[in-house]
XYZ file of C-alpha atoms in Angstrom:
373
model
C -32.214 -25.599 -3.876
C -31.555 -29.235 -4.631
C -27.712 -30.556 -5.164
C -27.500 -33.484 -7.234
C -23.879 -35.595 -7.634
C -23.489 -37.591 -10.978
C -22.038 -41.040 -10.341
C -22.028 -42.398 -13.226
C -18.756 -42.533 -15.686
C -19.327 -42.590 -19.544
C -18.487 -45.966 -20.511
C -17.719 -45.428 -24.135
C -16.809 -42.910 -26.810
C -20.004 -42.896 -28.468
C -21.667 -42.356 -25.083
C -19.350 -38.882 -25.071
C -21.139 -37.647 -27.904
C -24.677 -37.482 -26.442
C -24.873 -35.074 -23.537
C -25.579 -36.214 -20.029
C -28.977 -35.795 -18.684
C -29.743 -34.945 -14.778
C -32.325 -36.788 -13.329
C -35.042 -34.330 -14.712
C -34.419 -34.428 -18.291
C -31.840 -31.585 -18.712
C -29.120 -31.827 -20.389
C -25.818 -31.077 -18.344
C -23.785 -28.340 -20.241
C -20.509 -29.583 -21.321
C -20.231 -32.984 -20.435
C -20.115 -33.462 -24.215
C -16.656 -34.994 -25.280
C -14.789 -35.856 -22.090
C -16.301 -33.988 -19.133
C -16.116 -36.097 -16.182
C -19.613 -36.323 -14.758
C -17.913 -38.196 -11.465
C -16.760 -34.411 -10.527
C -19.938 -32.648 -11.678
C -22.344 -31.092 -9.289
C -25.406 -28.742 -10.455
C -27.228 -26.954 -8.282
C -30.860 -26.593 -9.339
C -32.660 -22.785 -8.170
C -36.073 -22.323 -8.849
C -38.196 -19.508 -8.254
C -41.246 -20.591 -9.465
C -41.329 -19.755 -13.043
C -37.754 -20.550 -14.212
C -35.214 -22.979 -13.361
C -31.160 -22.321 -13.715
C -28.878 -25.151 -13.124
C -25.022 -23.808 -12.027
C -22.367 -26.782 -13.410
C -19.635 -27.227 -11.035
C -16.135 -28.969 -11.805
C -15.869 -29.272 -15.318
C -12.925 -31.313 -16.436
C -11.773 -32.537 -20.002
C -11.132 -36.434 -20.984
C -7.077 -35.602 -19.556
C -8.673 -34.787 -16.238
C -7.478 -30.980 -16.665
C -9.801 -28.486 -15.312
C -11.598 -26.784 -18.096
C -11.804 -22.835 -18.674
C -13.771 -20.770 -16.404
C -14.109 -23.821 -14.083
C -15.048 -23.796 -10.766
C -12.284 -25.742 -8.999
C -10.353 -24.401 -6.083
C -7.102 -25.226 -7.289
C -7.603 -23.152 -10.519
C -9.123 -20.171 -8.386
C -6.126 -20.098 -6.231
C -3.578 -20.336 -9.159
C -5.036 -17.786 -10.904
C -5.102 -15.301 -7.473
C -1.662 -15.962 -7.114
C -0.800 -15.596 -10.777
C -2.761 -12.160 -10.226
C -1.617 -10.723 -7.018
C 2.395 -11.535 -7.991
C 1.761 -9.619 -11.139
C -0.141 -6.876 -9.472
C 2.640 -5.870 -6.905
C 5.965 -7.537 -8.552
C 5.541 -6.309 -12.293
C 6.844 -2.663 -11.850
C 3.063 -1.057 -11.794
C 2.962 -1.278 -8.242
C 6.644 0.512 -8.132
C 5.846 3.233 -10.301
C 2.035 3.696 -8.839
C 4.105 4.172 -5.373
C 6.920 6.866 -6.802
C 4.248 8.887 -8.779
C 0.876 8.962 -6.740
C 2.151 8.461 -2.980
C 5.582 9.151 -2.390
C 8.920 8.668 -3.285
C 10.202 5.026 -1.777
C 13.483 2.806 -2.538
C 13.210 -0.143 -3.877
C 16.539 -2.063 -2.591
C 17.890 -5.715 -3.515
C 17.765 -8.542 -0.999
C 20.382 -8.135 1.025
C 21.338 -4.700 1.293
C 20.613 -2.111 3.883
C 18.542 0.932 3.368
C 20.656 3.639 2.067
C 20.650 6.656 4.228
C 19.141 9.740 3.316
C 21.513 12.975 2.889
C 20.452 16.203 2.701
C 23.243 18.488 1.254
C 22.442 21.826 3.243
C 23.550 24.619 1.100
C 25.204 27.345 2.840
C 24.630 30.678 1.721
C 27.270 32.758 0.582
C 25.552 35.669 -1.037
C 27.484 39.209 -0.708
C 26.807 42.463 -2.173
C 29.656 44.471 -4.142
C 30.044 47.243 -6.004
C 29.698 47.724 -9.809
C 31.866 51.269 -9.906
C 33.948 53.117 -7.810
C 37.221 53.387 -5.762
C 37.510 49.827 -3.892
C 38.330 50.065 -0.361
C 39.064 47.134 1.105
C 38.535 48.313 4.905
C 35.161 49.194 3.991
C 33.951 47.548 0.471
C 35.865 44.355 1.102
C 32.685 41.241 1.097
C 32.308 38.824 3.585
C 31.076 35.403 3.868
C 30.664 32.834 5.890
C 33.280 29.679 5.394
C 31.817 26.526 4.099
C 31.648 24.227 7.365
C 29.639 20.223 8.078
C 26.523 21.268 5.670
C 25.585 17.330 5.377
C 22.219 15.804 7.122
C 22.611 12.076 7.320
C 18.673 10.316 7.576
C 19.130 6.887 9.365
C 16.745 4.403 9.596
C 17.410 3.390 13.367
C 14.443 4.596 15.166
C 14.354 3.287 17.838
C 18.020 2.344 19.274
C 17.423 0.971 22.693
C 15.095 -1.516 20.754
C 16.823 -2.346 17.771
C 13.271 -1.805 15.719
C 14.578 -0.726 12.734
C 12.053 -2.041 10.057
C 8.449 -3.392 9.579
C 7.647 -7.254 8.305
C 4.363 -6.537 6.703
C 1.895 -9.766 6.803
C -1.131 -10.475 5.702
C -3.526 -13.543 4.947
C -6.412 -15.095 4.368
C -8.404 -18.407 3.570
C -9.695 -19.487 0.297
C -11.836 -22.897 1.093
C -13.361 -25.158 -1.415
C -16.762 -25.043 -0.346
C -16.649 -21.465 -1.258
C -15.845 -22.163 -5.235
C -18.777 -24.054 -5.344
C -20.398 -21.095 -6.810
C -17.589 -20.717 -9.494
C -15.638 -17.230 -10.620
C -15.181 -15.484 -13.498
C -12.395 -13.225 -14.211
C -13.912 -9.862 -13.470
C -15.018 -11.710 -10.079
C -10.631 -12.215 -9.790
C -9.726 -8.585 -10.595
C -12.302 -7.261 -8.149
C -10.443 -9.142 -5.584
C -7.311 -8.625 -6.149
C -7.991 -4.771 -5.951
C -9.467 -5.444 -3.067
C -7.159 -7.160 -1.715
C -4.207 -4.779 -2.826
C -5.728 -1.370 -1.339
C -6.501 -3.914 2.496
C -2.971 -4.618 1.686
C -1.436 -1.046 1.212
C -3.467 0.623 3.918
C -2.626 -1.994 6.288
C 1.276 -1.591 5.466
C 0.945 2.414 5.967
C -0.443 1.747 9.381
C 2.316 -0.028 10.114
C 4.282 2.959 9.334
C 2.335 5.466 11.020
C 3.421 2.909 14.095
C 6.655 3.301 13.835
C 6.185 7.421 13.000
C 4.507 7.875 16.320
C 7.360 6.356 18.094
C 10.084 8.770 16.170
C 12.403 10.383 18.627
C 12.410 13.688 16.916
C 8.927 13.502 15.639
C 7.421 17.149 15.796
C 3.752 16.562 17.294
C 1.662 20.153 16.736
C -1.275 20.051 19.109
C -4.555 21.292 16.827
C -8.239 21.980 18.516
C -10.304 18.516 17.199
C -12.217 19.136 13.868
C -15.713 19.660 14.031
C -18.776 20.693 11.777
C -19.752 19.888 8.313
C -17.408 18.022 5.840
C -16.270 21.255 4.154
C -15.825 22.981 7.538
C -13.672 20.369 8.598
C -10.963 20.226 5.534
C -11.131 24.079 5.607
C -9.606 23.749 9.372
C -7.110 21.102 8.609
C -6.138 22.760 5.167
C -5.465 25.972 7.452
C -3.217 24.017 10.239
C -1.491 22.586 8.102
C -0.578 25.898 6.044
C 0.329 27.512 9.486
C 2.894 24.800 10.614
C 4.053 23.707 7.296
C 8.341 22.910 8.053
C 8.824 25.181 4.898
C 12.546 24.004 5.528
C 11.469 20.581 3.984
C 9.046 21.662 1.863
C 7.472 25.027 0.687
C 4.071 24.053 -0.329
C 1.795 21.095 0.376
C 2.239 19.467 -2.758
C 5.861 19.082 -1.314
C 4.267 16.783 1.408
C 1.878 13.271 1.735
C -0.293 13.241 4.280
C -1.098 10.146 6.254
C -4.621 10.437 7.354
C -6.970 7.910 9.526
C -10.084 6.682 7.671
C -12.131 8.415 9.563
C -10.508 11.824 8.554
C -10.450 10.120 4.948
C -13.973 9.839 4.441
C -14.634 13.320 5.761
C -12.279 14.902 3.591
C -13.587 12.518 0.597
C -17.302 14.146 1.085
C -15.439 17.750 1.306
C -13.661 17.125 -1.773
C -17.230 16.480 -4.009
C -18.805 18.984 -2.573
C -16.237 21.188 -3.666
C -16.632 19.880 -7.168
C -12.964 18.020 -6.730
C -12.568 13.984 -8.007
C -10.525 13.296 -5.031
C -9.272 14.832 -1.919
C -5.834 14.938 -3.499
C -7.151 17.597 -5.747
C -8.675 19.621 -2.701
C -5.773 19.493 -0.539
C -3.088 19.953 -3.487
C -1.071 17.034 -1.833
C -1.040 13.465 -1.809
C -3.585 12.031 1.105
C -3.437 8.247 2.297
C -5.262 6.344 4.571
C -4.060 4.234 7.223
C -5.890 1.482 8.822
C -6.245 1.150 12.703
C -6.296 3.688 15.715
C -6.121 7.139 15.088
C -2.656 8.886 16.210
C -3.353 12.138 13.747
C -2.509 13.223 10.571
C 1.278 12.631 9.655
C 3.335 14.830 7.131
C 6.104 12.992 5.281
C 8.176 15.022 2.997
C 8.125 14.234 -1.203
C 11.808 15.439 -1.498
C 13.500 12.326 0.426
C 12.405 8.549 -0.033
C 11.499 7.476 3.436
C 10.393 4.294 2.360
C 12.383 1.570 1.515
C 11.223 -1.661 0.387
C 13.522 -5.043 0.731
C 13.343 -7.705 -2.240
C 13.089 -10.965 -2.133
C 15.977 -12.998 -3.431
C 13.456 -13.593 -6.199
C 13.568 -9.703 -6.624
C 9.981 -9.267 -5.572
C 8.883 -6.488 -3.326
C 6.101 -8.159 -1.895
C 5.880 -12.489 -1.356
C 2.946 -14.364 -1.954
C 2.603 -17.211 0.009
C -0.256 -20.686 -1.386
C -0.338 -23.303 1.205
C -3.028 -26.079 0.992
C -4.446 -26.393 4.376
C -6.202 -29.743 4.507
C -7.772 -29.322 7.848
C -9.967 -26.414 6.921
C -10.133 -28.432 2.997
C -8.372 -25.083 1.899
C -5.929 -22.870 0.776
C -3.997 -20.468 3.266
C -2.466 -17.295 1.148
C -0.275 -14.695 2.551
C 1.484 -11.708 1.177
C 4.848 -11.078 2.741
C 7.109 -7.691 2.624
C 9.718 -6.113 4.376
C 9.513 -2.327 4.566
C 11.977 0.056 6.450
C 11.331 3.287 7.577
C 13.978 6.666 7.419
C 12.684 9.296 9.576
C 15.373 9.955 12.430
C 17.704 12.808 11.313
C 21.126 13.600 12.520
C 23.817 16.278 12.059
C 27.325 16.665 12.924
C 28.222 19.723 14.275
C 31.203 20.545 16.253
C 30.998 20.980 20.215
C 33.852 22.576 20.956
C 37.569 21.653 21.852
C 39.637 18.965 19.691
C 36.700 19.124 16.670
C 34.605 16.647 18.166
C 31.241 16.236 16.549
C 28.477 14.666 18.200
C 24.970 14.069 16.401
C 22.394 16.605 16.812
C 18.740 16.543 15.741
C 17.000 17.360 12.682
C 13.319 16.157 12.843
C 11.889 15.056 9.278
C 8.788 13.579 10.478
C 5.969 16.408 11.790
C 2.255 15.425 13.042
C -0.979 17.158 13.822
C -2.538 15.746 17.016
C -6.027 17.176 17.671
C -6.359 17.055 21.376
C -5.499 20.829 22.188
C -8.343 22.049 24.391
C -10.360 25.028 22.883
């Protein structure tokens, strides 16, 4: 590989219309009509029977970078163009409500509105269609509407104040590395990349703060073992035996956080079982979380624990270009702030004077496989 810098300016217009030659003969794709040879590299690979050259910084006569270009700058644009579109346009929004769970999606500014569960209270009596009515006997009775209201905070943790996550994170683009130019699939590869690293790092985050729920409801399990199909078999019965039917009546009432360990052992269940995903074999919605493994995590469909914070831009997630000229650079970052509702309280009365005090209803349940066999 031989790198070759042209020095040498065009120093007329009818010296734009010829094409500039490398030092071989070849002529130097588009530096016909204004490219500016001073910022032109090529990069010369042979293998022995062919040559390719690779043209690096095109620019027109204006000095603007020209399409499909190879300078940082552009390549970083571009990304950020792509990743504020990906997660601010209203796709990301409605990918979360449909295919994960439900989450709220508040202005900047406001707090996370609470989660209440009206608890109906049932009232259901039996009567008589015919016949003498005797009130001693035949008379119904019910029980009086009372406090039926479940109020979900999003304090978790009180004596710490931790009441939401700031999810960060960021990388390096460097110059040297655009050397070898992009393209625009080459872009949308990485910004779907860079979107699921994104997500999966922000639901580990939340599993964090889940395992640290006061009422969280840990069921102990015997760990998984055997063959892919033996495995989700196990963990599709567990969870059907200690499903909180109060929250939810089936599993498709439920996402399930997994680790990506579990995740890839479920994924190689679901094809064998003929399924396209392992949202299709467990008849729920399954996400993977990044980092250690604290178990599997239910979080019921039927309340939005999730609540996302705009920016005052109204974006739900910040991205972040900052030329870093001691690494010759650009540092990006995406920012968001995410809270998390999964404490839940009830008022109930304790006695003399109607006080009411808060009492516990757990929302968050998880399977911990460390029960010995």
């Amino acid at each position: 590989m031989a790198i070759t810098n042209q020095i040498n300016k065009a120093s007329s217009l009818a010296s734009l219309r010829q094409p500039q030659r490398d030092k071989d003969g070849q002529i130097i794709r588009g530096s016909v009509w204004g490219t500016d040879t001073s910022r032109t590299d090529y990069v010369q690979m042979t293998n022995g029977q062919d040559a390719q050259v690779l043209n690096v910084g095109f620019t027109d006569r204006s000095g603007r970078p020209m399409a499909f270009g190879n300078d940082s700058h552009d390549y970083v644009q571009a990304l950020e163009d792509s990743l504020d579109e990906t997660f601010n346009d209203g796709d990301f929004r409605t990918a979360v409500m449909e295919h994960v769970f439900p989450c709220e999606f508040r202005p900047y500014g406001t707090d996370p509105t609470p989660i209440r569960r009206q608890a109906l209270q049932n009232r259901t009596v039996r009567f008589k269609h015919n016949g003498a009515f005797n009130p001693a006997k035949d008379a119904p009775s019910t029980t009086a509407i009372t406090g039926a209201s479940v109020t979900v905070t999003p304090v978790l943790n009180p004596e710490t104040n931790k009441t939401g996550i700031l999810c960060s994170a960021a990388t390096h683009v460097s110059d040297f590395d655009m050397m070898g130019g992009w393209t625009e699939g080459a872009l949308i590869q990485t910004v779907g990349d860079m979107q699921v690293q994104y997500c999966r790092q922000m639901f580990a985050a939340v599993v964090d703060v889940l395992k640290d729920t006061p009422d969280l409801q840990v069921i102990e399990a015997v760990p998984l073992g055997g063959k892919p199909s033996d495995q989700a078999e196990d963990l599709l019965d567990i969870l059907a035996l200690n499903l909180p039917v109060e929250l939810g009546n089936t599993l498709s009432d439920y996402a399930v956080l997994v680790p990506e360990k579990l995740e890839a052992v479920l994924d190689r269940a679901a094809q064998r079982a003929g399924h396209e995903d392992i949202s299709d074999l467990l008849g729920c919605t399954v996400c993977g979380y990044a980092g250690d493994d604290t178990g599997v995590y239910l979080l019921p469909k039927r309340f939005a624990s999730i609540s996302f914070r705009s920016t005052k831009g109204a974006k739900t997630v910040d991205v972040k270009v900052t030329r870093n000229s001691n690494t010759a650079g650009y540092d990006l970052e995406l920012i968001s702030v995410v809270d998390v509702l999964a404490t839940g309280s009830v008022k109930v009365k304790t006695g003399a004077f109607d006080v009411e005090t808060d009492a516990s209803f757990p929302l968050v349940h998880a399977i911990r496989f460390t029960a010995v066999e």
